[in-house]
Amino acid sequence: MRRPGLSRREFLGIAGMTAGALALGGCGPFSGGGRDLPGSPQARRTGETREHLLRAAPLEFEAGGQRLLTWGYEGDVPGPEIRLKEDDTLRVRLRNELPEETTIHWHGLPVPNAMDGVPGVTQRPISPGEEFVYGFVVPVAGTYIHHSHVGLQLDRGLYGALIVEPAKENLDYDREYTLVLDDWLAGAGGTPEDALRRLRDSGGMMGGSMGGDLEYPLYLANGRPPEDPATFEVRRGKRVRLCLVNPSAETVFRFAAGGHRLTVTHADGQPVEPVTVNVLRIGMGERYDVVFEADNPGVHQLTAAPEGKGAWPAPSCATGRIPRARRPLQTSCPKSSETGSSPTPN
């Protein structure tokens, strides 16, 4: 079986992404002779072993009133969220049911080089019908992404959130939710490979700006379009933590929680000095953890607006009602969003 000839990195480069804008550049190969990444935390096998099966296969799902044919893990987009604790051992059996080779990369997580999932560099790609077991001790807590590292497979839907809880939690919150944001082509506007060919035929460069070079037919949050938003249950007075993940191809999202300010506690898996903002800009491959107090009764939008996308199409979002009485959060979705400038902390 031939290896796919279209590289996601090439796709982003042709779309006009600069090296500084390429957040997913952190996925690049590291030639370390089989050793751990330099400066990575020392892994200690003190926790439990968490085992998962991920089947990479073609699938069909519905979004925006369309039945979309694409690829994914375990029959869904995003794939399953993998959750474990710091110092646990993760064992993932990847079964390749695709028509081409594949791998898994653990975006942002320091792992042994042989487990890093870069085809032809750190491992032999997994052929159709084959399996491969990834196994390593998870040395650090944080919000990460697991995704294919072959061609443009990530953009077809082969990704999911990877949440590593700290051995001792120092952050105070009552509820936690994960939001995975994406720009979407596969099955709705051709395939990512079709888009790459169009970019090549057009001369390659399309404006050279950070994001905004392609117009996407869909923007998704947890695999769902704005007219069918995710639902989160929150009660008044509770402290909510959101793990925000952007595995999109080339879209920067501006995220806000209507009626509430967000306190950023972690960036790309690492704790930071807390800063409170009205709007948070999330680039490709980036992850942020934020908390907010559900102390403002009424109907509020969780909005992820794609930056620089022409007429600002309806954003991927979840929206909710924080009731005055003890009733669960309800959701709906806006049809437009304010455009505003990049956030500045106050």
Coordinates of C-alpha atoms in Angstrom, one line a residue:
M1 CA 0.0 0.0 0.0
R2 CA 1.5 3.3 -1.0
R3 CA 2.2 5.9 1.7
P4 CA 0.1 9.1 1.5
G5 CA 1.9 11.8 -0.4
L6 CA 0.2 14.9 1.1
S7 CA 1.7 16.3 4.2
R8 CA -0.3 18.3 6.7
R9 CA 2.8 20.4 7.3
E10 CA 3.0 21.1 3.5
F11 CA -0.7 21.9 3.5
L12 CA -0.2 24.5 6.2
G13 CA 2.9 25.9 4.5
I14 CA 1.1 26.3 1.2
A15 CA -1.8 28.0 3.0
G16 CA 0.6 30.8 4.0
M17 CA 1.4 29.8 7.5
T18 CA 4.7 31.2 8.8
A19 CA 7.0 29.3 11.1
G20 CA 6.0 31.4 14.0
A21 CA 2.3 30.8 13.4
L22 CA 2.6 27.1 13.0
A23 CA 1.5 26.0 16.4
L24 CA 1.4 22.4 15.3
G25 CA 5.1 22.6 14.5
G26 CA 5.6 21.2 18.0
C27 CA 4.7 17.8 16.4
G28 CA 7.9 17.8 14.3
P29 CA 10.4 15.0 14.4
F30 CA 13.1 14.7 16.9
S31 CA 16.1 12.6 16.2
G32 CA 17.2 11.5 19.7
G33 CA 18.5 8.0 19.2
G34 CA 15.6 6.4 21.0
R35 CA 16.1 8.5 24.2
D36 CA 13.5 10.7 25.9
L37 CA 13.1 14.2 24.7
P38 CA 15.8 16.6 26.1
G39 CA 14.7 18.3 29.3
S40 CA 11.6 16.1 29.7
P41 CA 10.4 15.3 33.3
Q42 CA 11.7 12.1 34.7
A43 CA 8.9 9.5 34.4
R44 CA 8.1 7.5 37.5
R45 CA 5.9 4.4 37.3
T46 CA 3.9 4.9 40.4
G47 CA 0.3 5.0 39.2
E48 CA -2.1 2.6 37.5
T49 CA -2.0 1.2 33.9
R50 CA -4.7 2.7 31.7
E51 CA -5.5 0.6 28.6
H52 CA -7.4 1.8 25.5
L53 CA -8.3 0.5 22.1
L54 CA -8.4 3.0 19.3
R55 CA -9.7 1.8 15.9
A56 CA -8.8 4.2 13.1
A57 CA -11.5 3.6 10.4
P58 CA -13.8 5.3 7.9
L59 CA -17.0 6.6 9.4
E60 CA -20.1 8.6 8.8
F61 CA -21.5 11.3 11.1
E62 CA -24.1 14.1 10.9
A63 CA -23.2 17.8 11.2
G64 CA -25.0 20.9 9.9
G65 CA -27.8 18.8 8.4
Q66 CA -25.3 16.8 6.3
R67 CA -24.1 13.2 6.4
L68 CA -20.3 13.4 6.3
L69 CA -18.0 10.6 5.2
T70 CA -14.6 10.9 6.9
W71 CA -12.2 9.0 9.2
G72 CA -12.0 8.9 12.9
Y73 CA -11.3 6.9 16.1
E74 CA -13.9 4.5 17.5
G75 CA -16.6 5.7 15.0
D76 CA -16.8 9.3 16.2
V77 CA -15.4 12.9 15.8
P78 CA -13.6 13.8 18.0
G79 CA -12.2 10.5 19.0
P80 CA -12.5 9.3 22.6
E81 CA -11.1 11.5 25.3
I82 CA -8.3 9.7 27.0
R83 CA -8.1 10.6 30.7
L84 CA -5.6 9.4 33.3
K85 CA -3.4 10.7 36.1
E86 CA 0.2 11.9 36.2
D87 CA 2.6 8.9 36.6
D88 CA 0.0 6.5 35.3
T89 CA 1.1 4.1 32.5
L90 CA -0.8 4.6 29.2
R91 CA -1.2 1.7 26.9
V92 CA -3.1 2.3 23.6
R93 CA -3.6 -0.4 21.0
L94 CA -4.1 1.3 17.7
R95 CA -5.8 -0.9 15.1
N96 CA -5.6 0.4 11.6
E97 CA -8.8 -0.1 9.6
L98 CA -8.0 2.7 7.1
P99 CA -7.0 2.2 3.5
E100 CA -3.5 3.7 4.2
E101 CA -0.8 3.8 6.8
T102 CA -1.2 5.7 10.1
T103 CA 0.3 6.5 13.5
I104 CA -0.6 8.4 16.7
H105 CA 1.3 11.4 18.0
W106 CA 0.8 12.7 21.6
H107 CA 0.8 16.5 20.9
G108 CA 2.6 18.4 23.7
L109 CA 3.3 15.4 25.9
P110 CA 7.0 14.4 26.5
V111 CA 7.2 10.7 25.7
P112 CA 10.0 8.3 24.8
N113 CA 11.1 8.9 21.2
A114 CA 10.0 5.5 20.0
M115 CA 6.4 6.3 21.1
D116 CA 6.2 9.8 19.5
G117 CA 4.4 8.6 16.3
V118 CA 6.4 10.4 13.6
P119 CA 6.2 8.0 10.6
G120 CA 9.6 7.1 9.1
V121 CA 11.5 8.9 11.9
T122 CA 10.5 7.5 15.3
Q123 CA 8.5 4.5 14.1
R124 CA 7.5 2.5 11.0
P125 CA 4.0 3.6 10.0
I126 CA 1.2 1.1 10.8
S127 CA 0.0 -0.5 7.6
P128 CA -3.7 -1.2 6.9
G129 CA -4.9 -4.3 8.9
E130 CA -2.0 -4.0 11.4
E131 CA -1.9 -3.0 15.1
F132 CA 0.6 -1.2 17.2
V133 CA 0.8 -0.7 21.0
Y134 CA 1.9 2.6 22.4
G135 CA 3.0 2.3 26.0
F136 CA 4.7 4.8 28.3
V137 CA 4.6 6.4 31.7
V138 CA 2.9 9.8 31.6
P139 CA 5.3 12.2 33.4
V140 CA 3.3 15.5 33.5
A141 CA -0.2 16.7 34.0
G142 CA -2.0 18.9 31.5
T143 CA -4.3 19.2 28.5
Y144 CA -2.9 17.6 25.4
I145 CA -4.1 16.1 22.0
H146 CA -3.7 12.6 20.5
H147 CA -3.8 12.6 16.7
S148 CA -2.6 11.0 13.6
H149 CA 0.8 12.2 12.3
V150 CA 0.4 10.9 8.7
G151 CA -0.5 13.2 5.8
L152 CA -3.7 15.2 6.4
Q153 CA -5.4 12.5 8.5
L154 CA -5.8 14.8 11.5
D155 CA -7.9 17.1 9.3
R156 CA -10.2 14.2 8.4
G157 CA -11.0 13.7 12.1
L158 CA -8.3 11.4 13.6
Y159 CA -7.9 13.3 16.9
G160 CA -9.1 13.5 20.4
A161 CA -8.3 15.2 23.7
L162 CA -5.8 13.8 26.2
I163 CA -6.3 15.0 29.7
V164 CA -3.7 14.1 32.4
E165 CA -4.9 14.9 35.9
P166 CA -2.2 16.0 38.4
A167 CA -1.3 13.5 41.2
K168 CA -2.4 16.2 43.6
E169 CA -4.9 18.8 42.4
N170 CA -4.3 22.3 43.6
L171 CA -6.9 24.0 41.5
D172 CA -10.3 24.5 43.1
Y173 CA -13.3 23.9 40.8
D174 CA -16.7 22.0 40.9
R175 CA -17.2 20.9 37.3
E176 CA -14.9 20.3 34.4
Y177 CA -15.7 20.1 30.6
T178 CA -13.6 19.7 27.5
L179 CA -14.2 21.7 24.3
V180 CA -12.5 20.6 21.1
L181 CA -12.7 23.2 18.3
D182 CA -12.2 22.5 14.7
D183 CA -12.5 23.9 11.1
W184 CA -14.0 21.2 8.9
L185 CA -13.8 20.3 5.2
A186 CA -13.9 16.5 5.0
G187 CA -17.1 15.4 3.4
A188 CA -18.6 18.9 3.4
G189 CA -16.3 20.8 1.0
G190 CA -14.3 17.9 -0.6
T191 CA -11.4 16.5 1.4
P192 CA -8.3 18.2 3.0
E193 CA -6.3 16.7 0.1
D194 CA -8.6 18.4 -2.4
A195 CA -8.0 21.7 -0.6
L196 CA -4.3 21.2 -0.8
R197 CA -4.4 20.5 -4.6
R198 CA -6.5 23.7 -5.1
L199 CA -3.9 25.7 -3.1
R200 CA -1.1 24.2 -5.3
D201 CA -3.0 25.0 -8.5
S202 CA -3.6 28.6 -7.3
G203 CA 0.1 29.2 -6.9
G204 CA 0.4 28.1 -3.3
M205 CA 0.2 31.3 -1.3
M206 CA -3.1 32.8 -0.3
G207 CA -2.4 36.0 1.5
G208 CA 0.4 34.8 3.8
S209 CA -1.6 35.8 6.9
M210 CA -2.0 33.8 10.1
G211 CA -5.1 31.8 9.4
G212 CA -8.0 32.9 7.4
D213 CA -6.7 31.6 4.0
L214 CA -9.4 29.0 3.6
E215 CA -13.2 29.4 4.0
Y216 CA -14.5 26.3 5.8
P217 CA -18.1 25.1 5.3
L218 CA -18.3 24.1 9.0
Y219 CA -16.8 25.0 12.3
L220 CA -17.3 22.4 15.0
A221 CA -17.2 22.2 18.8
N222 CA -16.9 18.6 20.1
G223 CA -17.9 17.5 16.6
R224 CA -21.1 19.5 16.6
P225 CA -22.1 22.6 14.5
P226 CA -23.6 25.8 16.0
E227 CA -27.2 24.7 15.4
D228 CA -26.7 21.6 17.5
P229 CA -24.5 22.8 20.3
A230 CA -23.0 20.8 23.2
T231 CA -24.9 20.9 26.5
F232 CA -23.2 21.5 29.8
E233 CA -24.9 21.3 33.1
V234 CA -23.9 24.0 35.6
R235 CA -25.6 25.3 38.7
R236 CA -25.4 28.9 40.0
G237 CA -22.5 29.5 42.3
K238 CA -20.4 26.7 41.0
R239 CA -16.8 27.1 39.7
V240 CA -16.4 25.7 36.2
R241 CA -13.2 24.5 34.6
L242 CA -12.9 24.3 30.8
C243 CA -10.2 22.5 28.9
L244 CA -10.0 24.2 25.5
V245 CA -8.3 22.4 22.6
N246 CA -7.8 23.6 19.0
P247 CA -6.6 20.8 16.6
S248 CA -7.8 22.8 13.6
A249 CA -5.9 23.1 10.3
E250 CA -5.5 26.8 10.1
T251 CA -8.1 28.6 12.2
V252 CA -7.5 30.8 15.2
F253 CA -10.6 30.9 17.5
R254 CA -11.6 33.7 19.8
F255 CA -13.3 32.2 22.8
A256 CA -15.5 33.9 25.3
A257 CA -18.1 33.1 27.9
G258 CA -21.0 35.6 27.7
G259 CA -21.6 37.4 31.0
H260 CA -18.4 36.0 32.6
R261 CA -14.7 36.6 32.6
L262 CA -12.3 33.8 32.2
T263 CA -9.2 33.1 34.4
V264 CA -6.5 31.3 32.4
T265 CA -4.7 28.8 34.7
H266 CA -2.8 26.6 32.2
A267 CA -1.3 27.1 28.7
D268 CA -0.3 24.1 26.5
G269 CA -0.6 21.9 29.5
Q270 CA 1.6 23.9 31.8
P271 CA 0.5 26.0 34.8
V272 CA 0.8 29.8 34.4
E273 CA 0.4 32.8 36.6
P274 CA -3.4 33.2 36.5
V275 CA -4.6 36.0 34.3
T276 CA -8.3 37.1 33.8
V277 CA -9.5 38.0 30.3
N278 CA -12.8 38.7 28.5
V279 CA -11.7 36.9 25.3
L280 CA -9.1 34.3 24.7
R281 CA -7.3 33.7 21.4
I282 CA -6.6 30.0 20.7
G283 CA -4.2 29.2 17.9
M284 CA -3.8 25.9 16.0
G285 CA -2.5 23.1 18.3
E286 CA -2.9 25.2 21.4
R287 CA -4.6 24.2 24.6
Y288 CA -5.8 26.4 27.4
D289 CA -7.4 25.6 30.8
V290 CA -9.7 28.4 32.1
V291 CA -12.0 28.7 35.1
F292 CA -15.0 30.9 35.7
E293 CA -17.6 31.4 38.4
A294 CA -21.2 30.6 37.3
D295 CA -22.5 33.6 39.3
N296 CA -24.5 35.5 36.7
P297 CA -28.0 34.2 36.2
G298 CA -29.4 34.3 32.7
V299 CA -28.8 32.9 29.3
H300 CA -25.1 33.1 28.2
Q301 CA -23.2 32.0 25.2
L302 CA -19.9 30.0 25.1
T303 CA -18.6 31.3 21.8
A304 CA -15.7 30.2 19.7
A305 CA -15.6 32.7 16.7
P306 CA -13.2 31.9 13.8
E307 CA -10.9 34.8 13.4
G308 CA -10.4 36.4 10.0
K309 CA -12.9 34.3 8.1
G310 CA -14.7 36.8 5.9
A311 CA -18.2 37.5 7.2
W312 CA -17.7 35.7 10.5
P313 CA -19.9 32.7 10.1
A314 CA -21.9 31.4 13.0
P315 CA -19.4 30.2 15.6
S316 CA -19.0 26.8 17.1
C317 CA -20.3 27.2 20.7
A318 CA -22.2 25.9 23.6
T319 CA -24.6 28.3 25.3
G320 CA -26.4 28.0 28.6
R321 CA -28.7 29.3 31.2
I322 CA -27.5 29.7 34.7
P323 CA -30.8 29.6 36.6
R324 CA -31.8 31.6 39.6
A325 CA -33.3 28.4 41.1
R326 CA -31.5 25.0 41.2
R327 CA -32.1 23.9 37.6
P328 CA -29.6 22.5 35.1
L329 CA -28.0 24.5 32.3
Q330 CA -29.8 24.6 29.0
T331 CA -28.2 25.4 25.7
S332 CA -28.9 27.1 22.4
C333 CA -26.7 28.7 19.8
P334 CA -26.2 32.3 18.4
K335 CA -26.2 33.1 14.7
S336 CA -23.6 35.8 14.9
S337 CA -20.8 37.1 17.2
E338 CA -19.1 40.3 18.0
T339 CA -15.7 40.7 16.4
G340 CA -13.7 42.8 19.0
S341 CA -9.9 42.9 19.3
S342 CA -7.6 40.4 20.8
P343 CA -8.0 40.1 24.6
T344 CA -5.9 42.1 27.0
P345 CA -5.8 41.1 30.7
N346 CA -7.2 43.6 33.2

